[in-house]
Amino acid sequence: MKKRNLLYLLPLVFAVGCEPEFDEINFNNGTADFTRTVALGNSLTAGYQGNALSRVGQENSIPEILAKQFALVGGGEFSTPLLSGEAGTKGAGVDPNLFSQGILLPSLGFVSNTDCIGTTSSGPGLSSAPYSFNLAGAIDPTGQVDASGFYNIDKTQGKYYNNVGVSGARLIHLNFPSYASANPYFGRFALGANQTMLSYAMNVNATFFTLFIGNNDVLGYATSGGDEGGDAITDAATFAALYAQTVDSLTKNGAKGAVSNIPSITSIPYFNTVPANAIPLSGPNTALLNAAYANYNALIEGYRAATVITDEEAALRTISFADGANYMLTSDPNLSALTNPTNGQPVPKLRQLKAGELVTLTLPQDSLKCAGWGTQKPVPGQFVLLKHEIENIDNAVNSYNSSIKSIADAKGLAFVDANSKLKEVQSGLKFNGTTFTTEYVRGGSFSLDGVHPTTRGYAIIANTFIEAINKAYNANVPQVNVNNYPTLF
Amino acid sequence: MKKTLLFPLLTSIPMLMFAGGFQVNLQGNKQTGMGHLGTGLTLGASNVYFNPGSMGFLNKKFSSEIGGSFITSEVAFQDQSTGITERTNNPLGTPFYAYASYKVTDKLSAGFGIYTPFGSTVDWGKEWSGKNLVQDISLRAIFIQPTLSYKITDKIGFGAGLNIVSGSVELNRAVPTEPFDNSSVNLQGSTMAFGFNAGLYIQATEKLSLGLTYRSQVDVELKEGDATFDVNSSLANTLPNTTFDATLPLPSTLTFGIGFQINEKWLLSIEQSFVQWSAYETLDFDFANETTPDSKNARNYEDAIIIRVGAQFTASEKLDLRAGFYYDESPVQDEYFSPETPNSDNFGMTLGASFNPTERFGIDASMLYIIGKERTSSYSPDAFGGKYASRSFIPGIGINYNF
């Protein structure tokens, strides 16, 4: 037996002097100082995904990934106010109505659904049952009262965490005095009800900061279907001024940093999974529907002939279905108000969606299949983005991004072009043999909520941060292997 | 005891890539000791491989050789963006050869050879950063070659052989199947293929000899190889186990060599090979199952040359000493560098010796050290690259028996 073992050693003897070696790569921090870093931002900074904040999401957040890389070039410790227990493992999703009743929602998972026709398929759904937490935890400074692991931060220690990413935060919220009471994601670790996110971040006394904010200043408008949602887009000039103030504060004590622009909202899977022409029709159904709209179409034609509405508007308002894929019927409040001459009633502002208009991921498929949505009834505006709404969103993102870029340039900060990176992912971003796209679920870059990245998606953005930091500060911080991070399943 | 000795060797018969592409140049210990050249020389029964034209110029009526080498080799990869260095854990490679050459008449010789001129075993591990390109690959080609050689004049010989090739490949790679992790595929297949080699040998003067050989391209066409997928159960229907077809060209090689016997003690030789690697354009796995996307992998190799220099010193009647050097150009372009055949320009340094205790029997030993020049390359279709370098240390031993 011993002799046999020795034989196996033979190749090892031969191998002496056979190891190829490389020069050490000079990884360094350049002119940046990562001794103490702070990450200020929204859900994208917190590591939120699948409609919830979870422990695994937090541990693989952009700032956590960055901190581990910074540590390789002299960076200091980094901490995140991690969830624990049930909240950590299941994920903690806040729905305002349920939250006020002491109920948290778990992350989205893939679950089996049976639709109205009786077909069973897998799709996104709550990965487990909603669970309760103790509302009293909100005012408990010891982090002991709430057993769910949501309000688990012991504030009596006065500890400042480096990751100040708060899901839902808009730019204006950074300096909003009672935000800790309004947003439990901040309330769970804020030290005092009136402490703002910005003052919290300033207390970290960081030598380097990352700022990734502004997405929610337009996202809420977009995900709630634009004009119908009642969630206003932050005015571009206000955004520019607030952003400059925020950066002024963060750089006040000489800290360097990186700021990221906002990835195009209308490119995310949330708006690009359900096609605008998701209604397949054939044979008798097509004929029946067209017959049903004949009178309406005649009415519209009458207004056109009388030049009450333009040819263009008449064409838009004419409802027509054909065999094959059909654009959904919806209502468009921007159409001209018309009155039906025969009964004095207002003419419904109906039209079909056009190519390029978007439908949200949350549109109930059963309503399309069984309740006549999109054919007999207009799809409610909260589920669609019409052309002008898309323009509002894209214009806002573009102007925010040009403000962010010019402020970053003026301050000499690293500018992270997350928007360009999203465009790369849209056309297929290859990394070590894996292709990431923006396709829902299969693209690998977006979580099941269709809005927030997967862990691998966050790793791609973290590498984008590192590239920008290396460029701006003449540094060479090592990047990460995206494929080492977990996939959705 | 015998079993114990053979076990670690036989389990690792596949050879490691260490010459250009996946060529393995270790077809005779005498030649290996001199930089692996022998086209313009008559060193023994291994002429069956090196130049069938010179078989009639061997001294004895019957010549035979058998031997092998033990390849220890390591390829290292360094990702320039993450700084991670990863190394292959290649098994010991053991290419072998056996030759016999017999003078039927003064003019006509018949010979037989079995040898392994192509092969590669590269094992990067299951979880390395290039796992989507290759985890491990083992490629073997065993050539069986019946050969005839004819001495046209006292000075000119011509020979040709048929190559019966038994080729096989096994490859493991990870398959990116977002959003599911940990998918992989095992591809395995084997086949027979045919080719030929031919050689012309000219003993120009007593001191000067010339050789020219050609080895034909052999297309190893794998039909209905087995593709075994290890995927998440949700994907079992789209990626079921299936079969595949693939073709791997083993390129043709044209070699010209000159031998010069300076005096009784010193023999010098130089040689140049032209390997038509440009035949290796793509490695495509065409899967029988319709929903399995075919795997198309551009290779776009370029033709390459090998230059060899070697010397033999006859120390005594019983002892020959050898040394050599070669430069083996990589056929791989910088943007198509796949870790599956991680090939750089190679510099080979060799030493060798033969001990002939009797007139009939001799032992041939060689040592080869190869430096695979560091190169920064990527496989751009998969956006994977970094620095690569390799080292190989290859001792070899063989015996010859002639009468």
Short mmCIF file of N, CA, C and O in Angstrom, two decimals, chain A residues 14-53:
data_model
loop_
_atom_site.label_atom_id
_atom_site.label_comp_id
_atom_site.label_asym_id
_atom_site.label_seq_id
_atom_site.Cartn_x
_atom_site.Cartn_y
_atom_site.Cartn_z
N PHE A 14 8.41 15.12 -10.61
CA PHE A 14 8.69 15.65 -11.93
C PHE A 14 8.25 17.11 -12.05
O PHE A 14 8.82 17.90 -12.78
N ALA A 15 7.19 17.42 -11.32
CA ALA A 15 6.57 18.72 -11.51
C ALA A 15 7.36 19.86 -10.90
O ALA A 15 7.07 21.01 -11.12
N VAL A 16 8.35 19.55 -10.11
CA VAL A 16 9.14 20.61 -9.48
C VAL A 16 9.72 21.53 -10.56
O VAL A 16 10.30 21.08 -11.53
N GLY A 17 9.47 22.80 -10.40
CA GLY A 17 9.98 23.74 -11.41
C GLY A 17 9.09 23.82 -12.62
O GLY A 17 9.44 24.46 -13.59
N CYS A 18 7.95 23.16 -12.57
CA CYS A 18 7.07 23.13 -13.73
C CYS A 18 5.90 24.07 -13.60
O CYS A 18 4.99 24.02 -14.41
N GLU A 19 5.87 24.90 -12.56
CA GLU A 19 4.72 25.77 -12.39
C GLU A 19 4.90 27.08 -13.10
O GLU A 19 5.81 27.84 -12.78
N PRO A 20 4.03 27.39 -14.05
CA PRO A 20 4.12 28.71 -14.66
C PRO A 20 3.68 29.78 -13.66
O PRO A 20 2.73 29.56 -12.92
N GLU A 21 4.38 30.87 -13.62
CA GLU A 21 4.03 31.95 -12.70
C GLU A 21 3.80 33.24 -13.47
O GLU A 21 4.40 33.46 -14.51
N PHE A 22 2.95 34.08 -12.91
CA PHE A 22 2.68 35.39 -13.52
C PHE A 22 3.22 36.48 -12.61
O PHE A 22 3.35 36.28 -11.39
N ASP A 23 3.44 37.64 -13.20
CA ASP A 23 3.77 38.80 -12.36
C ASP A 23 2.53 39.14 -11.54
O ASP A 23 1.41 39.02 -12.01
N GLU A 24 2.73 39.57 -10.30
CA GLU A 24 1.62 40.04 -9.48
C GLU A 24 0.98 41.23 -10.18
O GLU A 24 1.68 42.10 -10.69
N ILE A 25 -0.33 41.25 -10.17
CA ILE A 25 -1.01 42.41 -10.72
C ILE A 25 -1.00 43.50 -9.64
O ILE A 25 -1.27 43.22 -8.47
N ASN A 26 -0.68 44.69 -10.04
CA ASN A 26 -0.62 45.78 -9.07
C ASN A 26 -2.02 46.35 -8.83
O ASN A 26 -2.42 47.31 -9.46
N PHE A 27 -2.75 45.70 -7.93
CA PHE A 27 -4.05 46.25 -7.55
C PHE A 27 -3.81 47.33 -6.50
O PHE A 27 -3.03 47.14 -5.57
N ASN A 28 -4.46 48.46 -6.68
CA ASN A 28 -4.24 49.55 -5.73
C ASN A 28 -5.42 50.50 -5.72
O ASN A 28 -6.28 50.46 -6.59
N ASN A 29 -5.42 51.35 -4.71
CA ASN A 29 -6.55 52.26 -4.53
C ASN A 29 -6.35 53.60 -5.23
O ASN A 29 -7.21 54.47 -5.17
N GLY A 30 -5.21 53.77 -5.91
CA GLY A 30 -4.98 55.03 -6.61
C GLY A 30 -5.08 56.21 -5.68
O GLY A 30 -4.53 56.18 -4.57
N THR A 31 -5.82 57.22 -6.09
CA THR A 31 -5.96 58.41 -5.25
C THR A 31 -7.21 58.35 -4.37
O THR A 31 -7.53 59.32 -3.69
N ALA A 32 -7.92 57.23 -4.44
CA ALA A 32 -9.12 57.09 -3.59
C ALA A 32 -8.71 56.51 -2.24
O ALA A 32 -7.73 55.79 -2.14
N ASP A 33 -9.48 56.84 -1.22
CA ASP A 33 -9.20 56.33 0.12
C ASP A 33 -10.44 55.57 0.60
O ASP A 33 -11.49 56.16 0.83
N PHE A 34 -10.32 54.25 0.70
CA PHE A 34 -11.48 53.42 1.05
C PHE A 34 -11.50 53.06 2.54
O PHE A 34 -12.11 52.07 2.94
N THR A 35 -10.84 53.86 3.35
CA THR A 35 -10.75 53.55 4.78
C THR A 35 -12.15 53.38 5.40
O THR A 35 -12.43 52.42 6.08
N ARG A 36 -13.00 54.37 5.16
CA ARG A 36 -14.39 54.28 5.62
C ARG A 36 -15.28 54.65 4.44
O ARG A 36 -15.15 55.73 3.87
N THR A 37 -16.15 53.74 4.05
CA THR A 37 -17.02 54.05 2.92
C THR A 37 -18.47 54.08 3.38
O THR A 37 -18.84 53.43 4.36
N VAL A 38 -19.26 54.86 2.65
CA VAL A 38 -20.68 54.88 2.91
C VAL A 38 -21.40 54.76 1.57
O VAL A 38 -20.94 55.30 0.56
N ALA A 39 -22.48 53.99 1.58
CA ALA A 39 -23.27 53.82 0.36
C ALA A 39 -24.65 54.40 0.60
O ALA A 39 -25.38 53.92 1.47
N LEU A 40 -24.97 55.44 -0.14
CA LEU A 40 -26.25 56.12 0.05
C LEU A 40 -27.10 55.85 -1.18
O LEU A 40 -26.64 56.05 -2.31
N GLY A 41 -28.32 55.41 -0.96
CA GLY A 41 -29.16 55.14 -2.12
C GLY A 41 -30.47 54.49 -1.76
O GLY A 41 -30.92 54.54 -0.61
N ASN A 42 -31.05 53.86 -2.76
CA ASN A 42 -32.38 53.26 -2.60
C ASN A 42 -32.29 51.73 -2.56
O ASN A 42 -31.28 51.18 -2.12
N SER A 43 -33.32 51.08 -3.07
CA SER A 43 -33.36 49.62 -3.05
C SER A 43 -32.17 49.00 -3.76
O SER A 43 -31.70 47.93 -3.40
N LEU A 44 -31.66 49.67 -4.81
CA LEU A 44 -30.54 49.12 -5.57
C LEU A 44 -29.26 49.11 -4.73
O LEU A 44 -28.35 48.34 -4.97
N THR A 45 -29.20 49.99 -3.74
CA THR A 45 -28.07 50.01 -2.81
C THR A 45 -28.30 49.01 -1.68
O THR A 45 -27.36 48.40 -1.16
N ALA A 46 -29.58 48.82 -1.33
CA ALA A 46 -29.91 47.90 -0.23
C ALA A 46 -29.75 46.45 -0.64
O ALA A 46 -29.52 45.58 0.20
N GLY A 47 -29.89 46.16 -1.95
CA GLY A 47 -29.80 44.77 -2.43
C GLY A 47 -31.16 44.11 -2.56
O GLY A 47 -31.27 42.89 -2.59
N TYR A 48 -32.20 44.95 -2.63
CA TYR A 48 -33.58 44.50 -2.76
C TYR A 48 -33.78 43.72 -4.06
O TYR A 48 -33.27 44.10 -5.10
N GLN A 49 -34.49 42.61 -4.00
CA GLN A 49 -34.87 41.89 -5.23
C GLN A 49 -36.07 41.00 -4.97
O GLN A 49 -36.32 40.60 -3.84
N GLY A 50 -36.80 40.72 -6.03
CA GLY A 50 -37.98 39.86 -5.90
C GLY A 50 -39.03 40.46 -4.98
O GLY A 50 -39.66 39.75 -4.21
N ASN A 51 -39.21 41.79 -5.05
CA ASN A 51 -40.20 42.51 -4.25
C ASN A 51 -39.93 42.48 -2.76
O ASN A 51 -40.86 42.66 -1.97
N ALA A 52 -38.71 42.20 -2.35
CA ALA A 52 -38.44 42.16 -0.91
C ALA A 52 -36.96 42.38 -0.63
O ALA A 52 -36.11 42.21 -1.51
N LEU A 53 -36.70 42.75 0.60
CA LEU A 53 -35.34 42.82 1.08
C LEU A 53 -35.06 41.51 1.80
O LEU A 53 -35.88 41.07 2.60
#
